[in-house]
XYZ file of C-alpha atoms in Angstrom:
616
model
C 0.000 0.000 0.000
C 1.569 3.309 -1.092
C 1.922 6.109 1.511
C -0.640 8.819 1.227
C 0.697 12.109 -0.191
C 0.000 15.339 1.649
C -2.392 17.592 -0.204
C -1.455 21.176 -1.043
C -4.002 22.308 1.493
C -2.189 20.218 4.129
C 1.116 21.985 3.420
C -0.592 25.348 3.498
C -1.675 24.861 7.106
C 2.036 24.926 8.059
C 3.047 27.766 5.722
C 0.348 30.418 6.085
C 1.221 31.337 9.709
C 4.799 32.099 8.613
C 3.651 34.526 5.922
C 1.278 36.222 8.361
C 4.063 36.600 10.951
C 6.369 38.049 8.299
C 3.719 40.580 7.293
C 3.116 41.607 10.915
C 6.859 41.970 11.558
C 7.391 44.120 8.479
C 4.409 46.337 9.321
C 5.454 46.746 12.971
C 9.081 47.550 12.127
C 7.985 49.999 9.432
C 5.704 51.935 11.795
C 8.240 51.960 14.619
C 11.129 53.177 12.449
C 8.939 55.876 10.887
C 8.388 57.277 14.360
C 11.904 56.670 15.723
C 14.358 57.122 12.846
C 13.624 60.752 12.027
C 14.947 61.907 8.669
C 15.757 65.227 7.068
C 16.756 65.853 3.474
C 19.943 67.819 2.824
C 19.480 70.346 0.034
C 22.391 70.946 -2.383
C 21.906 74.724 -2.444
C 24.241 77.447 -1.180
C 23.658 81.058 -0.222
C 25.583 83.810 -2.010
C 25.983 87.560 -1.620
C 23.990 88.625 -4.672
C 20.785 86.956 -3.437
C 20.203 89.649 -0.809
C 18.805 91.899 -3.540
C 15.800 89.540 -3.703
C 14.858 90.331 -0.099
C 12.760 93.293 1.076
C 15.545 94.282 3.503
C 18.183 97.010 3.332
C 21.458 95.756 1.936
C 23.455 98.952 2.187
C 25.150 99.779 5.459
C 26.515 103.281 4.851
C 23.042 104.784 5.356
C 19.685 103.150 5.739
C 18.251 105.574 3.222
C 20.492 104.348 0.420
C 19.510 100.804 -0.634
C 22.531 100.169 -2.852
C 25.413 97.755 -2.549
C 28.180 99.038 -0.301
C 31.920 98.772 -0.814
C 32.827 98.311 2.869
C 33.033 94.525 2.666
C 29.366 94.022 3.441
C 27.530 91.060 2.045
C 24.235 90.346 3.785
C 25.067 92.278 6.951
C 27.657 94.835 8.001
C 30.780 93.097 9.383
C 31.159 93.784 13.098
C 34.288 91.691 13.746
C 37.277 90.875 11.563
C 38.737 87.915 13.474
C 37.116 85.130 15.472
C 38.659 82.636 17.927
C 36.430 79.640 18.731
C 37.581 77.283 21.481
C 35.385 74.177 21.742
C 35.597 72.273 25.022
C 33.902 68.990 24.199
C 31.144 67.879 26.617
C 31.278 71.157 28.571
C 28.557 70.996 31.224
C 26.840 74.245 32.145
C 27.868 73.887 35.785
C 31.531 73.705 34.727
C 31.258 77.401 33.798
C 28.467 78.916 35.904
C 29.358 79.826 39.509
C 28.295 77.363 42.195
C 26.063 80.072 43.676
C 23.645 79.474 40.778
C 22.981 75.916 42.036
C 21.336 74.541 45.205
C 24.468 72.595 46.183
C 28.136 73.152 45.393
C 29.915 70.223 43.733
C 33.649 69.458 43.502
C 33.777 70.151 39.746
C 32.254 73.635 40.026
C 34.165 76.963 40.055
C 37.191 75.452 38.323
C 36.934 77.639 35.188
C 36.978 80.755 37.337
C 38.728 82.898 34.704
C 35.541 83.014 32.619
C 33.482 84.060 35.620
C 36.085 86.680 36.597
C 36.297 88.274 33.130
C 32.513 88.390 32.645
C 31.963 90.046 36.050
C 34.454 92.902 35.579
C 33.035 96.424 35.492
C 32.441 97.547 31.921
C 33.214 94.051 30.702
C 32.511 93.158 27.101
C 32.160 89.475 28.012
C 29.145 87.376 28.911
C 28.311 83.802 29.870
C 25.386 82.069 28.145
C 23.511 78.937 29.096
C 23.243 77.244 25.707
C 20.662 74.589 24.859
C 21.614 71.929 22.326
C 19.097 69.863 20.373
C 19.275 66.068 20.514
C 20.970 63.927 19.416
C 23.839 65.175 21.597
C 26.602 63.277 19.824
C 29.629 65.349 18.851
C 29.270 64.825 15.102
C 25.605 65.841 15.039
C 26.202 68.841 17.306
C 29.106 70.169 15.246
C 26.969 69.713 12.174
C 24.122 71.631 13.813
C 26.437 74.436 14.952
C 27.870 74.966 11.474
C 24.716 74.471 9.365
C 22.225 76.186 11.674
C 19.874 73.238 11.235
C 18.627 70.253 13.236
C 20.578 67.142 12.246
C 19.016 63.756 12.965
C 20.564 60.316 13.295
C 19.452 59.593 9.725
C 20.123 62.547 7.430
C 19.245 61.794 3.814
C 22.059 63.363 1.818
C 23.828 63.117 -1.500
C 26.646 60.986 -0.141
C 25.682 58.040 2.036
C 28.364 56.874 4.443
C 30.610 59.898 3.853
C 31.377 62.038 6.911
C 31.865 65.225 4.872
C 29.022 67.748 5.139
C 27.340 68.205 1.771
C 24.919 71.004 2.680
C 25.662 74.699 3.103
C 27.438 75.569 6.333
C 29.311 78.276 8.192
C 32.784 76.963 7.274
C 31.899 76.856 3.568
C 30.582 80.416 3.671
C 33.736 81.644 5.407
C 35.989 80.120 2.772
C 33.686 81.133 -0.099
C 33.883 84.748 1.037
C 37.637 84.932 1.332
C 38.096 84.101 5.018
C 41.009 81.871 6.046
C 40.183 79.234 8.648
C 42.748 77.583 10.942
C 41.799 74.389 12.804
C 43.495 72.353 15.523
C 42.349 69.497 17.726
C 39.604 66.894 17.166
C 40.042 65.353 13.698
C 36.259 65.216 13.284
C 36.536 68.717 11.787
C 38.828 67.598 8.961
C 36.503 64.678 8.233
C 33.501 66.994 8.033
C 35.334 69.728 6.092
C 38.169 67.971 4.214
C 39.106 70.861 1.881
C 38.175 74.005 3.773
C 41.014 74.840 6.139
C 43.956 77.065 5.283
C 45.957 75.076 7.832
C 44.910 72.259 10.146
C 46.457 70.254 12.952
C 44.104 67.295 13.469
C 44.630 64.699 16.192
C 42.869 61.309 16.467
C 39.815 61.372 18.699
C 38.841 57.701 18.677
C 40.728 56.539 21.791
C 38.579 57.730 24.709
C 41.182 56.520 27.209
C 43.630 59.106 25.890
C 42.967 62.320 27.823
C 45.946 64.363 26.661
C 47.018 63.845 23.019
C 44.374 66.082 21.439
C 44.585 68.703 24.191
C 48.381 68.876 24.099
C 48.236 69.307 20.328
C 45.832 72.231 20.749
C 48.056 73.825 23.387
C 51.164 73.479 21.212
C 49.559 75.420 18.338
C 46.972 77.706 19.978
C 49.132 80.329 21.720
C 51.702 80.690 18.882
C 48.852 81.052 16.354
C 47.503 84.102 18.203
C 50.557 86.018 16.944
C 50.062 84.995 13.303
C 48.219 86.993 10.661
C 47.415 84.253 8.136
C 43.963 83.409 9.486
C 40.605 85.086 10.073
C 38.878 82.329 12.071
C 40.689 80.004 14.472
C 39.008 76.818 15.756
C 40.594 74.842 18.595
C 38.690 71.735 19.746
C 39.741 70.175 23.093
C 38.608 66.642 23.985
C 40.009 65.925 27.448
C 36.846 66.677 29.445
C 34.730 64.466 27.183
C 37.155 61.547 27.474
C 37.594 62.021 31.232
C 33.806 61.867 31.616
C 33.492 58.685 29.563
C 36.242 56.875 31.469
C 36.129 58.280 35.000
C 32.897 60.258 35.359
C 32.340 63.890 36.282
C 33.109 63.537 39.997
C 36.665 62.293 39.518
C 40.197 63.563 39.983
C 41.089 63.385 36.261
C 38.056 65.582 35.478
C 39.027 68.152 38.113
C 42.598 68.228 36.806
C 41.390 68.711 33.235
C 39.211 71.653 34.226
C 42.119 73.262 36.068
C 44.308 72.773 33.005
C 41.669 74.399 30.803
C 41.431 77.347 33.186
C 45.192 77.946 32.895
C 45.013 77.726 29.098
C 42.102 80.162 28.899
C 43.900 82.603 31.197
C 46.836 82.617 28.779
C 44.606 82.977 25.723
C 42.669 85.931 27.180
C 45.892 87.578 28.347
C 47.516 87.239 24.920
C 44.419 88.512 23.092
C 44.009 91.513 25.391
C 47.692 92.409 25.037
C 47.183 92.776 21.273
C 43.747 94.415 21.320
C 44.856 98.042 21.417
C 44.421 100.479 18.486
C 46.195 99.036 15.483
C 46.784 95.732 17.297
C 46.403 92.350 15.671
C 43.298 91.609 17.772
C 41.787 95.068 17.881
C 38.595 93.714 16.341
C 38.629 90.082 17.501
C 35.919 88.125 19.275
C 36.615 85.121 21.521
C 34.065 82.342 21.987
C 34.577 79.448 24.405
C 31.807 76.891 24.082
C 30.712 73.310 24.502
C 29.104 71.226 21.793
C 26.931 69.387 24.346
C 26.856 68.461 28.022
C 27.242 65.125 29.774
C 25.620 63.156 32.576
C 27.332 62.611 35.923
C 28.455 59.264 34.552
C 30.051 60.971 31.551
C 27.538 59.847 28.938
C 25.702 61.869 26.296
C 23.686 61.391 23.135
C 20.114 61.744 24.356
C 17.918 64.659 25.307
C 18.326 64.766 29.101
C 18.822 68.139 30.765
C 22.461 67.432 31.654
C 23.176 66.407 28.055
C 21.541 69.337 26.243
C 22.646 72.099 28.631
C 26.092 73.482 27.876
C 27.757 76.894 28.072
C 29.016 79.674 25.799
C 31.443 82.379 26.909
C 31.714 85.297 24.462
C 34.118 88.236 24.701
C 34.500 91.219 22.379
C 38.046 92.576 22.610
C 37.288 95.856 20.890
C 34.508 97.639 22.707
C 31.623 97.265 25.164
C 28.392 95.664 24.062
C 25.568 97.712 22.639
C 22.878 98.769 25.049
C 19.737 96.769 24.286
C 16.199 97.192 25.639
C 15.431 95.074 28.722
C 12.780 93.034 26.892
C 15.552 91.473 24.773
C 17.788 90.756 27.779
C 17.416 87.212 29.154
C 20.147 87.473 31.781
C 19.831 86.588 35.453
C 22.418 87.911 37.909
C 23.695 86.582 41.221
C 26.657 87.149 43.512
C 29.321 84.468 43.359
C 31.363 83.180 46.301
C 33.747 86.145 45.981
C 30.974 88.718 46.024
C 31.177 89.500 42.302
C 27.953 90.066 40.371
C 27.789 87.460 37.594
C 25.091 87.646 34.908
C 24.186 84.666 32.741
C 22.010 84.835 29.617
C 20.474 82.007 27.613
C 20.553 81.043 23.942
C 19.825 78.160 21.617
C 22.673 76.430 19.787
C 20.375 76.570 16.777
C 21.028 80.343 16.671
C 24.825 80.098 16.567
C 25.396 79.884 12.795
C 23.055 82.779 11.928
C 24.466 85.027 14.682
C 28.121 84.430 13.763
C 27.344 84.887 10.056
C 25.696 88.237 10.813
C 28.662 89.398 12.897
C 31.259 88.429 10.283
C 29.155 89.743 7.394
C 28.786 86.576 5.307
C 25.628 84.914 3.907
C 23.761 82.687 6.317
C 23.933 78.938 5.550
C 21.104 78.029 3.189
C 19.486 75.549 5.592
C 19.862 77.625 8.748
C 16.625 78.062 10.698
C 18.113 79.793 13.740
C 17.494 83.328 14.969
C 20.174 85.978 15.406
C 20.536 86.036 19.182
C 20.081 89.654 20.344
C 22.500 89.525 23.286
C 25.330 87.742 21.477
C 24.833 90.022 18.476
C 24.901 93.136 20.692
C 28.071 91.877 22.358
C 29.835 91.331 19.041
C 28.466 94.359 17.190
C 29.418 96.827 19.908
C 28.419 100.448 19.570
C 28.025 101.800 16.084
C 25.907 104.401 14.381
C 23.960 103.951 11.189
C 23.529 107.512 10.086
C 20.411 107.817 12.161
C 19.064 110.957 13.726
C 21.085 112.283 16.653
C 17.849 112.400 18.623
C 17.828 108.619 18.866
C 19.462 106.863 21.808
C 22.124 104.217 21.402
C 19.634 101.402 22.076
C 17.292 102.763 19.386
C 20.117 102.894 16.856
C 20.973 99.300 17.712
C 17.316 98.293 17.330
C 17.234 99.784 13.814
C 20.177 97.641 12.826
C 18.840 94.553 14.608
C 15.414 94.869 12.973
C 17.063 94.902 9.559
C 19.311 91.876 10.208
C 16.219 90.031 11.477
C 14.546 90.936 8.195
C 17.435 89.242 6.355
C 17.323 86.343 8.810
C 13.572 85.764 8.347
C 13.708 86.087 4.561
C 16.460 83.454 4.410
C 14.555 81.023 6.668
C 11.331 81.450 4.683
C 13.207 80.799 1.442
C 14.646 77.570 2.839
C 11.303 76.289 4.143
C 9.629 76.945 0.784
C 12.331 75.138 -1.191
C 12.575 72.252 1.292
C 8.830 71.630 1.236
C 8.692 71.458 -2.563
C 11.788 69.260 -2.989
C 11.431 66.777 -0.104
C 9.050 63.850 0.197
C 9.188 64.292 3.983
C 8.380 68.005 3.928
C 6.091 69.979 6.201
C 2.340 69.402 6.194
C -0.009 71.833 4.492
C -1.230 73.094 7.880
C 2.335 73.743 9.012
C 3.165 75.577 5.791
C 0.015 77.670 6.094
C 0.955 78.661 9.642
C 4.522 79.549 8.585
C 3.305 81.587 5.597
C 0.786 83.463 7.712
C 3.281 84.535 10.393
C 5.829 85.583 7.776
C 3.230 87.562 5.813
C 2.335 89.526 8.956
C 5.995 90.329 9.677
C 6.721 91.288 6.054
C 3.630 93.482 5.814
C 4.633 95.311 8.986
C 8.113 95.849 7.524
C 7.063 97.053 4.086
C 4.185 99.295 5.107
C 5.408 100.765 8.371
C 8.954 100.071 9.587
C 10.781 100.529 6.302
C 8.988 103.799 5.540
C 9.860 105.230 8.955
C 13.517 104.258 8.583
C 13.750 105.702 5.068
C 12.068 108.913 6.192
C 14.707 109.536 8.853
C 12.667 112.405 10.317
C 10.571 110.491 12.786
C 11.485 110.976 16.397
C 12.263 108.415 19.039
C 8.683 108.202 20.270
C 7.412 107.166 16.825
C 10.208 104.763 15.895
C 10.590 102.861 19.168
C 7.169 101.099 19.310
C 7.386 100.378 15.575
C 10.795 98.736 15.927
C 9.668 96.681 18.907
C 6.579 95.516 17.020
C 8.719 94.613 14.014
C 11.218 92.631 16.070
C 8.373 90.816 17.856
C 6.822 89.901 14.500
C 10.098 88.411 13.250
C 10.610 86.618 16.587
C 7.149 85.084 16.234
C 7.905 83.832 12.724
C 11.325 82.378 13.593
C 9.968 80.760 16.779
C 7.146 79.162 14.757
C 9.593 77.660 12.263
C 11.890 76.369 15.014
C 8.956 74.807 16.880
C 7.612 72.995 13.836
C 11.100 71.893 12.766
C 11.788 70.397 16.187
C 8.475 68.541 16.101
C 9.405 67.081 12.739
C 13.149 66.439 13.105
C 13.978 66.028 16.809
C 10.862 64.707 18.574
C 9.839 61.087 18.153
C 6.357 60.276 16.867
C 5.116 58.300 19.869
C 1.877 57.258 18.189
C 3.711 55.513 15.352
C 6.248 53.988 17.739
C 3.568 52.602 20.067
C 1.571 51.262 17.116
C 4.650 49.483 15.802
C 5.478 47.985 19.210
C 1.901 46.745 19.693
C 1.892 45.074 16.269
C 5.257 43.430 17.028
C 3.872 42.253 20.381
C 0.858 40.740 18.638
C 3.150 39.060 16.104
C 5.240 37.535 18.929
C 2.117 36.117 20.592
C 0.958 34.759 17.253
C 4.417 33.278 16.667
C 4.330 31.468 20.011
C 0.873 30.063 19.235
C 2.043 29.006 15.761
C 5.069 27.192 17.219
C 2.933 25.409 19.797
C 0.442 24.461 17.089
C 3.236 23.075 14.917
C 4.659 21.086 17.817
C 1.242 19.592 18.529
C 0.782 18.652 14.902
C 4.252 17.097 14.895
C 3.656 15.241 18.151
C 6.514 17.010 19.991
C 4.668 17.789 23.194
C 7.516 16.437 25.317
C 9.688 19.552 24.946
C 7.103 22.089 26.090
C 9.099 22.855 29.242
C 12.257 23.900 27.355
C 10.165 25.936 24.918
C 8.473 27.724 27.820
C 11.872 28.578 29.310
C 13.008 29.955 25.955
C 9.905 32.137 25.714
C 10.535 33.511 29.202
C 14.118 34.450 28.300
C 12.970 36.152 25.104
C 10.281 38.054 27.033
C 12.809 39.261 29.617
C 15.143 40.369 26.836
C 12.312 42.233 25.101
C 11.258 43.972 28.329
C 14.831 45.120 28.946
C 14.610 47.333 25.839
C 11.979 49.433 27.623
C 14.384 50.392 30.423
C 15.733 53.938 30.270
C 19.147 52.547 31.273
C 19.163 49.816 28.624
C 21.860 51.461 26.501
C 24.184 51.773 29.497
C 23.438 48.321 30.932
C 22.990 46.314 27.714
C 26.143 44.278 28.321
C 25.064 43.316 31.835
C 21.548 42.327 30.734
C 22.865 40.192 27.882
C 25.432 38.493 30.085
C 22.852 37.736 32.787
C 20.513 36.070 30.299
C 23.362 34.102 28.727
C 24.549 32.878 32.119
C 21.007 31.952 33.148
C 20.466 29.904 30.005
C 23.907 28.333 30.500
C 23.079 27.178 34.031
C 19.776 25.654 32.885
C 21.507 23.919 29.983
C 24.222 22.607 32.331
C 21.560 20.977 34.513
C 19.921 19.516 31.410
C 23.241 18.107 30.146
C 24.094 16.623 33.564
C 20.836 14.711 33.499
C 21.495 13.579 29.924
C 25.201 12.916 30.736
C 26.527 14.520 27.555
C 28.176 17.789 26.355
C 29.309 18.619 29.912
C 32.626 20.151 28.786
C 30.862 22.422 26.314
C 28.368 23.629 28.942
C 31.109 24.320 31.503
C 33.172 26.160 28.875
C 30.145 28.289 28.008
C 29.691 29.272 31.674
C 33.387 30.102 32.059
C 33.162 32.307 28.969
C 30.139 34.086 30.473
C 32.098 34.705 33.682
C 34.995 36.153 31.700
C 32.646 38.431 29.749
C 31.006 39.607 32.976
C 34.398 40.418 34.512
C 35.479 42.317 31.369
C 32.269 44.354 31.291
C 32.564 45.312 34.970
C 36.199 46.384 34.596
C 35.436 48.341 31.439
C 32.546 50.235 33.032
C 34.260 50.929 36.353
C 34.637 54.687 36.907
C 35.682 56.837 39.821
C 32.426 58.784 39.760
C 30.293 58.568 42.880
C 27.342 57.663 40.679
C 29.082 54.604 39.218
C 28.586 51.145 40.666
C 31.469 48.676 40.948
């Protein structure tokens, strides 16, 4: 008697659950990644000087009443500084710079960079400390990209060159070089990877070895002070890495971190002393601005990358070596002042890192990066611009003259942002929604109408007194602030905030698919008559469930190695018992457990830090 062949319908009862599980997995992963892996298209367009004529703003800086191109080196804005020194202290926490009196409890790492506090608190000082807020992700590469492009980089930026570290969109460094500025770089080699052909001279040092606290910093020190006496650069960038590496290896509350901060304080004292010694009339740094800043913060355990307060809060110290800051109306002043431990009055303002590229571009007088969506920060701009007149009526106060200039640079700023949003929305498949675009267009139309029909006419007239111009300028600035804040809000919702609805939907579908998969496996085992191994299958399901639940922990990234090792060891112990009963493969099971022990020891040693928050 021939064996009976299985019918196609009999085979299908084993196959169809697999196809259904595959469909559920694909759908769940698709929804989750759409909500988690935020994307932003990089546009291959670059700003240039001639485009300013397309804006409704003034682009002459000799007199507001003469809207013609000027020959004083102006491009989009009047240059306020001729040289710029940027010192980046990687992973600079805000409380490394701010006095301990600003916090409920003094910590050992506070008040170590006291030179910045001392300079900013001097009478008539042209220096100020800012609390700067970075946008996640707070990884160094993404933050440097955000600082130079004025945009909001994501973990997945869709560009022209996949896998290449070089920035392909318009940025501050490109605009500097394009407009004849020479840029000198030293320190973290990430800069030369991002901008491989932009620097007049560069001294890059490898940044990969986080256990090396001194190589990059010593390289910066060797070249920084001598370079301050050289004339072959307009912008100097020096990127120190020691604090970031000390945090990763030892934690914030550690002796190596304290020593690094003290070293930085000594370096900054020398830099400020050398710059001030050459800042007199006719000196090399008569019109130089110094900026000391962090790219992001770090947790007490030295980690960063997410959006926690300690990670996104960093500091900016800005100092104009030429003249005091312009006097600005109190409504544009965000500073809070307190006495430090020495009795000095220290004032600290706030700013967004998103505003850095636009503000520096306005101060140097170059076009803003094409994709910049930041706002020219009023306090940093006033500090760099100093006190200048614009041919205005002598009846106007200094603050009113500054407001005239600031209203016009905001006009340029807003026009550039609106241009970018319009082009991005028409060229990107992941552009803004129609409701978002309608809201952006409406706020910009209100600001532009106010400018064309009221503010511009008053400025061109030049006969209106202070009482007439002041409320008009304030209304104009508020209108531009409203537009730029609207764009930044919508951009953050789209590019930096996860879509929780999509993520939860994807997780629920994956959960359903897992349950269905378990039922399908049990059904197949029953059909195959393999009911004797239910106990081992149940144990496997429990391990998988524990592993899945561990992903939901907010400390999963930091403790992934420990979780994995625990589950491996647990399964190894169960398998050892099983093999003892079966009296086979004992050597393999014991070897597996010994390997787990070695891995556990290696993980503990690798994660051991001196920070009080770290667990041995």
